[in-house]
Amino acid sequence: MTQLYWCAPFLYLHGDPPKKPLVPSGPKIQSNEQKNVVQVRTFQDLLKDEYDEDLFEYYSTSQLVLASLDGSVENFGPPAVYTSLDPSPDQKYLLISSIHRPYSFIVPCGRFPKKVDLWTADGKFVRELCDLPLAENIPIAFNSVRKGMRSINWRADKPSTLYWVETQDGGDAKVEVSPRDIVYTQPADPLDGEQVETLHQLDLRYGGISWCDDSLALVYESWYKTRRTRTWVISPGLKDASPRILFDRSSEDVYSDPGSPMMRRTPAGTYIIAKMNKEKDSGTYVLLNGRGATPAGNIPFLDLFDIITGSKERIWESDKEKYYETVVALMSDQAEGDLYIDQLKILTSKESKTENTQYYLQSWPDKKACQITDFPHPYPQLASLQKEMIRYQRKDGVQLTATLYLPPGYDPSKDGPLPCLFWSYPGEFKSKEAAGQVRGSPNEFSGIGSTSPLLWLARRFAILSGPTIPIIGEGDKEANDSYVEQLVGSAEAAVEEVVQRGVAHPNKIAVGGHSYGAFMTANLLAHAPHLFCCGIARSGAYNRTLTPFGFQNEERTLWEAANTYVEMSPFMSANKIMKPILIIHGEEDDNSGTLTMQSDRFFSALKGHGALCRLVVLPFESHGYAARESIMHVLWETDRWLEKHCVNSSDVVADLDACKDVKDSEIKKAIPASGGGGAEQDGVASEGLHVIQRSSLW
C-alpha cells in the first residue's frame, strides 16, 4: 500500500483567525538590557506586535498527515509550524523541522527557534536532534552563521545516515580559529550505540558535500573575504584514508574553474556523483561539467577526470564558431550498475545568437546527436538582431566587457548613430585580473524577458547590455572606498566605445538598472551627467544610511565607514542630478535593503531641488514585477521616458553640452521641471524558505 505524507493547514481544525484588537494592549517594547551586540540588516516583512505573532502562528501551523491511496488518513505528530519534511533514502525515517516561540520583531522566520526531530515513517518519534534558540545575534560579516547544528541532511549514498555541520568560531567570521567548521555523521537510529563521528574538519566555511560512496565524496569550503574556494576528496568509509585537496583556487578566477561533477540518480531517487569506468582501466573517473570561461567567451566542456592522478581528458566541448552548447544532464544513469564511458549518453542544449535553444541526446562512442525539440523563435520580429561581445579598457587598465545589440537591418554607415540604452549592474572584485576576465558567450541566444531592455531594439535603440562595472579592492583595500571613481571610469569607457564605433549618438545615451543597478543609475546621473541624457531606476536603494549594518557586498557598518556610506549614496547628491530620472518601485518590496521608502524619499529630495523626475509605485508588487498590468505599465513608462528624454527632447543636446563644461564640484543647479516631466504619479546566507530563479529583469 503506497503512503503519502501531507502537511494539512491546521486553520481548518481550530476555528477563526485571531482578531486584531480594537486598541493596543500596551506599548510596543523592545529591550537590550543585557547589552548584547545585535546587528541586523534591513529585513522586510517582519512581525510587528503580538497580534502579528498570533496571526503568523495561526496561518503557519499545520498538521502532518499520513495518507494512503485507499483513502485512509491518519494524523502524524502534533500540530506545529513545520518548515520541512525529508524522508531518508530508504523511506524508513523522516527528518522533520519546525519553528516555535519566542518569535522576533527584528529577524525573519528563518532565524526563529528551530527544532529538528527524527521520526519513523509510520509515525513513531525517535529522538530530537536539536532545538536551536532564537538567532538574533548572527554577526553581519559575510560567512557568519548560526550556532549549533546546521545543514542537517541525509547521506545520498546511504539508506539512513545523517550528516550535519557545527561551527567552531561561534558563528562569527571575524573570529580566527582552526578548524572553523566540523562535519559530523551518525546513523539515524544508532541501535548499537554508535557515537557521532567526525567526518571532516574545515578551516574555511563549509559549502556542501557531493556524495558518491564509501570511497569517494567531495567536500566544498570557501571564504568570501579572500574569494578562496577549496574542494576536498574524502573517503567516508575508509578510516585510514587521509583527506586531500583536489582544487584550491579563487572563486573570481573563472578561467581556472575545473567544472562540477555530473550526478547520477540512484534507485532510492537521490543523486550521487557519477563514477565512470573505462575498459581495461581501474582508475577512478568522474565527469566534470564546466562553463569553460576563456578570453574568447565561455566554451562549455565535459572532462573525464581521474580523481587519483588529477589527469583529465576532454570528451566533449561546445562549438566555438557559431553555436553555444551546454551539457544539461546525464541520461545513461541506469538505476543500478556501473557506468562505462563508451555507453555514455547526455542531454545537451544548443543555441546561437539568433536560433532558439534546442535539446539533443548525444550518445557514445560515436557521439551522434539526435535533436529532440524544435522550439520556434519566440519573437521572430527580432530574429535577425545583431549581437556582439565587445572588449574595451578602463583608464586604469582594467579590461571591460559588454554585449552590444543592434536592431535588425541596422547599418551604421547608412543609418548613422542610434539612441542607446546602457543597462548594467556593478560587481565587486579583489583583483584587476579577475575583474577583466570574460564571462558569458557571444553565441548565446538573446533571451528577452518581460521587462528586458532588449525590447527597445524594436524601437531602433542600440542596447549596451551588462557592461562590466567592476569595483575593485585589492589586498587590504575596501572596494567601495573608491566606488564612485571606478563606477564613473567604467561608464566613461563604455560610452566612449559605443560612440567611437559610430553606433550610439553621444547626446542620446540613457542609463538604467534594477536594484543595485538602479543605485548605479542614480549615482551616474549625479557624478557623470555628461555621459547620459536620462535614467531609469527600478527598485533601488539610494540612501545608504538607511542600511547602516551593511548592504550588497559591503561588510562594514555605517559607523565603521561613514564617509563611504555617504559618498556612495546618490540621495546625498540629489542636488547634483540634472538629468531626467524615472524611478519605479514595487509597493510591497520584500528585498533586504530596498524598501519602497527609499524611492519615496529619493524622489522628495530630487523634487526639492527642482529635478526633472517621476516616481511610479506599483501596487502589490515585490522586488520584481509579476502582474500583467504592472509589467505593461513599466514598459509604457519606460518607453515614454526614453522617447521624450532620449529620442525627441529638444533640451537633450543643450543640457548635455552644458554638463560637459561644468565640473562635478560646481554642479549646484538642477534642470528646471519645465523640461517636461509630466504629471507626478504616486502610489531582492539565506533565511527560511526561498526560491532562486533565473531573472527576467535583464
JSON list of C-alpha atoms in Angstrom, two decimals, residues 531-687:
[
{"chain": "A", "resi": 531, "resn": "LEU", "atom": "CA", "xyz": [27.59, 60.83, -20.23]},
{"chain": "A", "resi": 532, "resn": "PHE", "atom": "CA", "xyz": [23.83, 60.32, -20.15]},
{"chain": "A", "resi": 533, "resn": "CYS", "atom": "CA", "xyz": [20.69, 62.16, -21.20]},
{"chain": "A", "resi": 534, "resn": "CYS", "atom": "CA", "xyz": [18.31, 60.45, -18.74]},
{"chain": "A", "resi": 535, "resn": "GLY", "atom": "CA", "xyz": [17.99, 57.50, -16.38]},
{"chain": "A", "resi": 536, "resn": "ILE", "atom": "CA", "xyz": [15.60, 54.70, -15.39]},
{"chain": "A", "resi": 537, "resn": "ALA", "atom": "CA", "xyz": [15.98, 53.35, -11.85]},
{"chain": "A", "resi": 538, "resn": "ARG", "atom": "CA", "xyz": [13.88, 50.34, -10.79]},
{"chain": "A", "resi": 539, "resn": "SER", "atom": "CA", "xyz": [13.51, 49.01, -7.23]},
{"chain": "A", "resi": 540, "resn": "GLY", "atom": "CA", "xyz": [16.68, 50.59, -5.89]},
{"chain": "A", "resi": 541, "resn": "ALA", "atom": "CA", "xyz": [18.08, 51.94, -2.61]},
{"chain": "A", "resi": 542, "resn": "TYR", "atom": "CA", "xyz": [19.55, 55.44, -2.69]},
{"chain": "A", "resi": 543, "resn": "ASN", "atom": "CA", "xyz": [20.39, 56.35, 0.91]},
{"chain": "A", "resi": 544, "resn": "ARG", "atom": "CA", "xyz": [22.91, 54.00, 2.49]},
{"chain": "A", "resi": 545, "resn": "THR", "atom": "CA", "xyz": [22.46, 55.50, 5.94]},
{"chain": "A", "resi": 546, "resn": "LEU", "atom": "CA", "xyz": [19.11, 53.66, 5.93]},
{"chain": "A", "resi": 547, "resn": "THR", "atom": "CA", "xyz": [21.00, 50.35, 5.57]},
{"chain": "A", "resi": 548, "resn": "PRO", "atom": "CA", "xyz": [23.55, 51.00, 8.35]},
{"chain": "A", "resi": 549, "resn": "PHE", "atom": "CA", "xyz": [24.62, 47.41, 9.01]},
{"chain": "A", "resi": 550, "resn": "GLY", "atom": "CA", "xyz": [25.89, 46.63, 5.53]},
{"chain": "A", "resi": 551, "resn": "PHE", "atom": "CA", "xyz": [24.46, 46.37, 2.03]},
{"chain": "A", "resi": 552, "resn": "GLN", "atom": "CA", "xyz": [25.17, 44.40, -1.14]},
{"chain": "A", "resi": 553, "resn": "ASN", "atom": "CA", "xyz": [28.78, 43.20, -0.60]},
{"chain": "A", "resi": 554, "resn": "GLU", "atom": "CA", "xyz": [29.70, 45.86, 1.96]},
{"chain": "A", "resi": 555, "resn": "GLU", "atom": "CA", "xyz": [30.51, 44.24, 5.32]},
{"chain": "A", "resi": 556, "resn": "ARG", "atom": "CA", "xyz": [31.39, 47.37, 7.28]},
{"chain": "A", "resi": 557, "resn": "THR", "atom": "CA", "xyz": [28.77, 49.28, 9.25]},
{"chain": "A", "resi": 558, "resn": "LEU", "atom": "CA", "xyz": [27.88, 52.92, 8.77]},
{"chain": "A", "resi": 559, "resn": "TRP", "atom": "CA", "xyz": [29.90, 53.82, 11.86]},
{"chain": "A", "resi": 560, "resn": "GLU", "atom": "CA", "xyz": [32.97, 51.98, 10.57]},
{"chain": "A", "resi": 561, "resn": "ALA", "atom": "CA", "xyz": [32.86, 53.57, 7.09]},
{"chain": "A", "resi": 562, "resn": "ALA", "atom": "CA", "xyz": [30.74, 56.70, 7.43]},
{"chain": "A", "resi": 563, "resn": "ASN", "atom": "CA", "xyz": [32.41, 58.59, 4.57]},
{"chain": "A", "resi": 564, "resn": "THR", "atom": "CA", "xyz": [31.97, 55.67, 2.19]},
{"chain": "A", "resi": 565, "resn": "TYR", "atom": "CA", "xyz": [28.28, 55.29, 3.06]},
{"chain": "A", "resi": 566, "resn": "VAL", "atom": "CA", "xyz": [27.66, 58.99, 2.46]},
{"chain": "A", "resi": 567, "resn": "GLU", "atom": "CA", "xyz": [29.75, 59.32, -0.71]},
{"chain": "A", "resi": 568, "resn": "MET", "atom": "CA", "xyz": [28.12, 56.26, -2.27]},
{"chain": "A", "resi": 569, "resn": "SER", "atom": "CA", "xyz": [24.58, 57.48, -1.57]},
{"chain": "A", "resi": 570, "resn": "PRO", "atom": "CA", "xyz": [23.01, 59.30, -4.55]},
{"chain": "A", "resi": 571, "resn": "PHE", "atom": "CA", "xyz": [20.48, 60.68, -2.06]},
{"chain": "A", "resi": 572, "resn": "MET", "atom": "CA", "xyz": [23.31, 62.82, -0.67]},
{"chain": "A", "resi": 573, "resn": "SER", "atom": "CA", "xyz": [24.00, 64.11, -4.19]},
{"chain": "A", "resi": 574, "resn": "ALA", "atom": "CA", "xyz": [20.39, 64.78, -5.14]},
{"chain": "A", "resi": 575, "resn": "ASN", "atom": "CA", "xyz": [21.29, 68.44, -5.73]},
{"chain": "A", "resi": 576, "resn": "LYS", "atom": "CA", "xyz": [23.72, 67.34, -8.47]},
{"chain": "A", "resi": 577, "resn": "ILE", "atom": "CA", "xyz": [21.26, 65.30, -10.52]},
{"chain": "A", "resi": 578, "resn": "MET", "atom": "CA", "xyz": [20.49, 67.46, -13.55]},
{"chain": "A", "resi": 579, "resn": "LYS", "atom": "CA", "xyz": [19.12, 64.83, -15.91]},
{"chain": "A", "resi": 580, "resn": "PRO", "atom": "CA", "xyz": [15.60, 63.38, -16.07]},
{"chain": "A", "resi": 581, "resn": "ILE", "atom": "CA", "xyz": [15.22, 60.27, -13.91]},
{"chain": "A", "resi": 582, "resn": "LEU", "atom": "CA", "xyz": [12.33, 57.80, -13.85]},
{"chain": "A", "resi": 583, "resn": "ILE", "atom": "CA", "xyz": [12.02, 55.95, -10.53]},
{"chain": "A", "resi": 584, "resn": "ILE", "atom": "CA", "xyz": [9.95, 52.75, -10.38]},
{"chain": "A", "resi": 585, "resn": "HIS", "atom": "CA", "xyz": [9.35, 50.62, -7.28]},
{"chain": "A", "resi": 586, "resn": "GLY", "atom": "CA", "xyz": [7.08, 47.82, -6.09]},
{"chain": "A", "resi": 587, "resn": "GLU", "atom": "CA", "xyz": [4.85, 48.92, -3.23]},
{"chain": "A", "resi": 588, "resn": "GLU", "atom": "CA", "xyz": [5.47, 45.65, -1.33]},
{"chain": "A", "resi": 589, "resn": "ASP", "atom": "CA", "xyz": [9.21, 45.26, -2.00]},
{"chain": "A", "resi": 590, "resn": "ASP", "atom": "CA", "xyz": [10.43, 42.49, 0.33]},
{"chain": "A", "resi": 591, "resn": "ASN", "atom": "CA", "xyz": [14.08, 42.55, -0.72]},
{"chain": "A", "resi": 592, "resn": "SER", "atom": "CA", "xyz": [16.54, 43.29, 2.07]},
{"chain": "A", "resi": 593, "resn": "GLY", "atom": "CA", "xyz": [17.69, 46.90, 1.80]},
{"chain": "A", "resi": 594, "resn": "THR", "atom": "CA", "xyz": [15.40, 48.17, -0.97]},
{"chain": "A", "resi": 595, "resn": "LEU", "atom": "CA", "xyz": [12.41, 49.42, 1.00]},
{"chain": "A", "resi": 596, "resn": "THR", "atom": "CA", "xyz": [9.87, 51.31, -1.10]},
{"chain": "A", "resi": 597, "resn": "MET", "atom": "CA", "xyz": [10.56, 54.21, 1.25]},
{"chain": "A", "resi": 598, "resn": "GLN", "atom": "CA", "xyz": [13.97, 54.56, -0.43]},
{"chain": "A", "resi": 599, "resn": "SER", "atom": "CA", "xyz": [12.35, 55.67, -3.69]},
{"chain": "A", "resi": 600, "resn": "ASP", "atom": "CA", "xyz": [9.80, 57.85, -1.91]},
{"chain": "A", "resi": 601, "resn": "ARG", "atom": "CA", "xyz": [12.47, 59.82, -0.07]},
{"chain": "A", "resi": 602, "resn": "PHE", "atom": "CA", "xyz": [14.82, 59.99, -3.04]},
{"chain": "A", "resi": 603, "resn": "PHE", "atom": "CA", "xyz": [12.02, 61.42, -5.17]},
{"chain": "A", "resi": 604, "resn": "SER", "atom": "CA", "xyz": [11.25, 64.00, -2.47]},
{"chain": "A", "resi": 605, "resn": "ALA", "atom": "CA", "xyz": [14.92, 65.02, -2.37]},
{"chain": "A", "resi": 606, "resn": "LEU", "atom": "CA", "xyz": [15.04, 65.38, -6.16]},
{"chain": "A", "resi": 607, "resn": "LYS", "atom": "CA", "xyz": [11.79, 67.30, -6.28]},
{"chain": "A", "resi": 608, "resn": "GLY", "atom": "CA", "xyz": [13.05, 69.58, -3.54]},
{"chain": "A", "resi": 609, "resn": "HIS", "atom": "CA", "xyz": [15.90, 70.61, -5.83]},
{"chain": "A", "resi": 610, "resn": "GLY", "atom": "CA", "xyz": [13.73, 71.10, -8.89]},
{"chain": "A", "resi": 611, "resn": "ALA", "atom": "CA", "xyz": [14.96, 67.99, -10.68]},
{"chain": "A", "resi": 612, "resn": "LEU", "atom": "CA", "xyz": [13.03, 66.56, -13.61]},
{"chain": "A", "resi": 613, "resn": "CYS", "atom": "CA", "xyz": [11.84, 63.31, -12.07]},
{"chain": "A", "resi": 614, "resn": "ARG", "atom": "CA", "xyz": [8.92, 60.90, -11.93]},
{"chain": "A", "resi": 615, "resn": "LEU", "atom": "CA", "xyz": [8.03, 58.27, -9.32]},
{"chain": "A", "resi": 616, "resn": "VAL", "atom": "CA", "xyz": [5.93, 55.21, -10.18]},
{"chain": "A", "resi": 617, "resn": "VAL", "atom": "CA", "xyz": [4.90, 52.89, -7.33]},
{"chain": "A", "resi": 618, "resn": "LEU", "atom": "CA", "xyz": [3.35, 49.60, -8.46]},
{"chain": "A", "resi": 619, "resn": "PRO", "atom": "CA", "xyz": [0.59, 48.27, -6.16]},
{"chain": "A", "resi": 620, "resn": "PHE", "atom": "CA", "xyz": [1.06, 44.80, -4.66]},
{"chain": "A", "resi": 621, "resn": "GLU", "atom": "CA", "xyz": [4.41, 44.28, -6.43]},
{"chain": "A", "resi": 622, "resn": "SER", "atom": "CA", "xyz": [7.56, 42.99, -4.76]},
{"chain": "A", "resi": 623, "resn": "HIS", "atom": "CA", "xyz": [11.20, 43.46, -5.80]},
{"chain": "A", "resi": 624, "resn": "GLY", "atom": "CA", "xyz": [10.45, 42.06, -9.25]},
{"chain": "A", "resi": 625, "resn": "TYR", "atom": "CA", "xyz": [7.21, 42.72, -11.07]},
{"chain": "A", "resi": 626, "resn": "ALA", "atom": "CA", "xyz": [4.72, 39.94, -11.83]},
{"chain": "A", "resi": 627, "resn": "ALA", "atom": "CA", "xyz": [1.26, 41.25, -12.69]},
{"chain": "A", "resi": 628, "resn": "ARG", "atom": "CA", "xyz": [0.49, 41.79, -16.37]},
{"chain": "A", "resi": 629, "resn": "GLU", "atom": "CA", "xyz": [-0.83, 45.25, -15.56]},
{"chain": "A", "resi": 630, "resn": "SER", "atom": "CA", "xyz": [2.38, 46.16, -13.74]},
{"chain": "A", "resi": 631, "resn": "ILE", "atom": "CA", "xyz": [4.65, 44.85, -16.48]},
{"chain": "A", "resi": 632, "resn": "MET", "atom": "CA", "xyz": [2.74, 46.63, -19.22]},
{"chain": "A", "resi": 633, "resn": "HIS", "atom": "CA", "xyz": [2.77, 49.85, -17.22]},
{"chain": "A", "resi": 634, "resn": "VAL", "atom": "CA", "xyz": [6.52, 49.62, -16.59]},
{"chain": "A", "resi": 635, "resn": "LEU", "atom": "CA", "xyz": [7.04, 49.20, -20.33]},
{"chain": "A", "resi": 636, "resn": "TRP", "atom": "CA", "xyz": [4.80, 52.17, -21.10]},
{"chain": "A", "resi": 637, "resn": "GLU", "atom": "CA", "xyz": [6.53, 54.40, -18.54]},
{"chain": "A", "resi": 638, "resn": "THR", "atom": "CA", "xyz": [9.98, 53.38, -19.78]},
{"chain": "A", "resi": 639, "resn": "ASP", "atom": "CA", "xyz": [9.09, 53.85, -23.43]},
{"chain": "A", "resi": 640, "resn": "ARG", "atom": "CA", "xyz": [7.53, 57.23, -22.77]},
{"chain": "A", "resi": 641, "resn": "TRP", "atom": "CA", "xyz": [10.60, 58.34, -20.82]},
{"chain": "A", "resi": 642, "resn": "LEU", "atom": "CA", "xyz": [13.05, 57.23, -23.47]},
{"chain": "A", "resi": 643, "resn": "GLU", "atom": "CA", "xyz": [11.06, 58.76, -26.33]},
{"chain": "A", "resi": 644, "resn": "LYS", "atom": "CA", "xyz": [10.69, 62.06, -24.52]},
{"chain": "A", "resi": 645, "resn": "HIS", "atom": "CA", "xyz": [14.08, 62.46, -22.87]},
{"chain": "A", "resi": 646, "resn": "CYS", "atom": "CA", "xyz": [16.40, 60.39, -25.06]},
{"chain": "A", "resi": 647, "resn": "VAL", "atom": "CA", "xyz": [14.99, 60.41, -28.59]},
{"chain": "A", "resi": 648, "resn": "ASN", "atom": "CA", "xyz": [12.92, 63.53, -29.05]},
{"chain": "A", "resi": 649, "resn": "SER", "atom": "CA", "xyz": [13.67, 66.02, -26.27]},
{"chain": "A", "resi": 650, "resn": "SER", "atom": "CA", "xyz": [14.71, 69.40, -27.65]},
{"chain": "A", "resi": 651, "resn": "ASP", "atom": "CA", "xyz": [16.61, 70.01, -24.42]},
{"chain": "A", "resi": 652, "resn": "VAL", "atom": "CA", "xyz": [18.84, 66.93, -24.64]},
{"chain": "A", "resi": 653, "resn": "VAL", "atom": "CA", "xyz": [21.71, 68.35, -26.69]},
{"chain": "A", "resi": 654, "resn": "ALA", "atom": "CA", "xyz": [21.83, 71.68, -24.87]},
{"chain": "A", "resi": 655, "resn": "ASP", "atom": "CA", "xyz": [21.70, 70.04, -21.45]},
{"chain": "A", "resi": 656, "resn": "LEU", "atom": "CA", "xyz": [24.46, 67.56, -22.27]},
{"chain": "A", "resi": 657, "resn": "ASP", "atom": "CA", "xyz": [26.74, 70.21, -23.73]},
{"chain": "A", "resi": 658, "resn": "ALA", "atom": "CA", "xyz": [26.23, 72.33, -20.62]},
{"chain": "A", "resi": 659, "resn": "CYS", "atom": "CA", "xyz": [27.11, 69.41, -18.33]},
{"chain": "A", "resi": 660, "resn": "LYS", "atom": "CA", "xyz": [30.35, 68.73, -20.20]},
{"chain": "A", "resi": 661, "resn": "ASP", "atom": "CA", "xyz": [31.56, 72.21, -19.30]},
{"chain": "A", "resi": 662, "resn": "VAL", "atom": "CA", "xyz": [30.63, 72.02, -15.62]},
{"chain": "A", "resi": 663, "resn": "LYS", "atom": "CA", "xyz": [32.94, 70.41, -13.07]},
{"chain": "A", "resi": 664, "resn": "ASP", "atom": "CA", "xyz": [31.36, 67.99, -10.62]},
{"chain": "A", "resi": 665, "resn": "SER", "atom": "CA", "xyz": [32.03, 70.31, -7.70]},
{"chain": "A", "resi": 666, "resn": "GLU", "atom": "CA", "xyz": [30.24, 73.13, -9.47]},
{"chain": "A", "resi": 667, "resn": "ILE", "atom": "CA", "xyz": [27.00, 71.27, -10.18]},
{"chain": "A", "resi": 668, "resn": "LYS", "atom": "CA", "xyz": [24.54, 73.06, -7.92]},
{"chain": "A", "resi": 669, "resn": "LYS", "atom": "CA", "xyz": [21.58, 73.81, -10.09]},
{"chain": "A", "resi": 670, "resn": "ALA", "atom": "CA", "xyz": [19.19, 71.18, -11.43]},
{"chain": "A", "resi": 671, "resn": "ILE", "atom": "CA", "xyz": [17.40, 71.30, -14.77]},
{"chain": "A", "resi": 672, "resn": "PRO", "atom": "CA", "xyz": [14.09, 73.13, -14.26]},
{"chain": "A", "resi": 673, "resn": "ALA", "atom": "CA", "xyz": [10.97, 70.98, -14.29]},
{"chain": "A", "resi": 674, "resn": "SER", "atom": "CA", "xyz": [9.67, 72.84, -17.34]},
{"chain": "A", "resi": 675, "resn": "GLY", "atom": "CA", "xyz": [11.73, 70.40, -19.41]},
{"chain": "A", "resi": 676, "resn": "GLY", "atom": "CA", "xyz": [8.64, 68.17, -19.39]},
{"chain": "A", "resi": 677, "resn": "GLY", "atom": "CA", "xyz": [8.28, 65.51, -16.73]},
{"chain": "A", "resi": 678, "resn": "GLY", "atom": "CA", "xyz": [4.54, 65.04, -16.99]},
{"chain": "A", "resi": 679, "resn": "ALA", "atom": "CA", "xyz": [2.22, 64.65, -14.04]},
{"chain": "A", "resi": 680, "resn": "GLU", "atom": "CA", "xyz": [3.62, 63.03, -10.93]},
{"chain": "A", "resi": 681, "resn": "GLN", "atom": "CA", "xyz": [2.26, 59.62, -10.12]},
{"chain": "A", "resi": 682, "resn": "ASP", "atom": "CA", "xyz": [2.18, 58.46, -6.54]},
{"chain": "A", "resi": 683, "resn": "GLY", "atom": "CA", "xyz": [1.22, 55.16, -5.45]},
{"chain": "A", "resi": 684, "resn": "VAL", "atom": "CA", "xyz": [15.72, 41.20, -3.61]},
{"chain": "A", "resi": 685, "resn": "ALA", "atom": "CA", "xyz": [23.47, 33.26, 3.62]},
{"chain": "A", "resi": 686, "resn": "SER", "atom": "CA", "xyz": [19.78, 32.76, 3.23]},
{"chain": "A", "resi": 687, "resn": "GLU", "atom": "CA", "xyz": [16.95, 32.77, 5.70]}
]
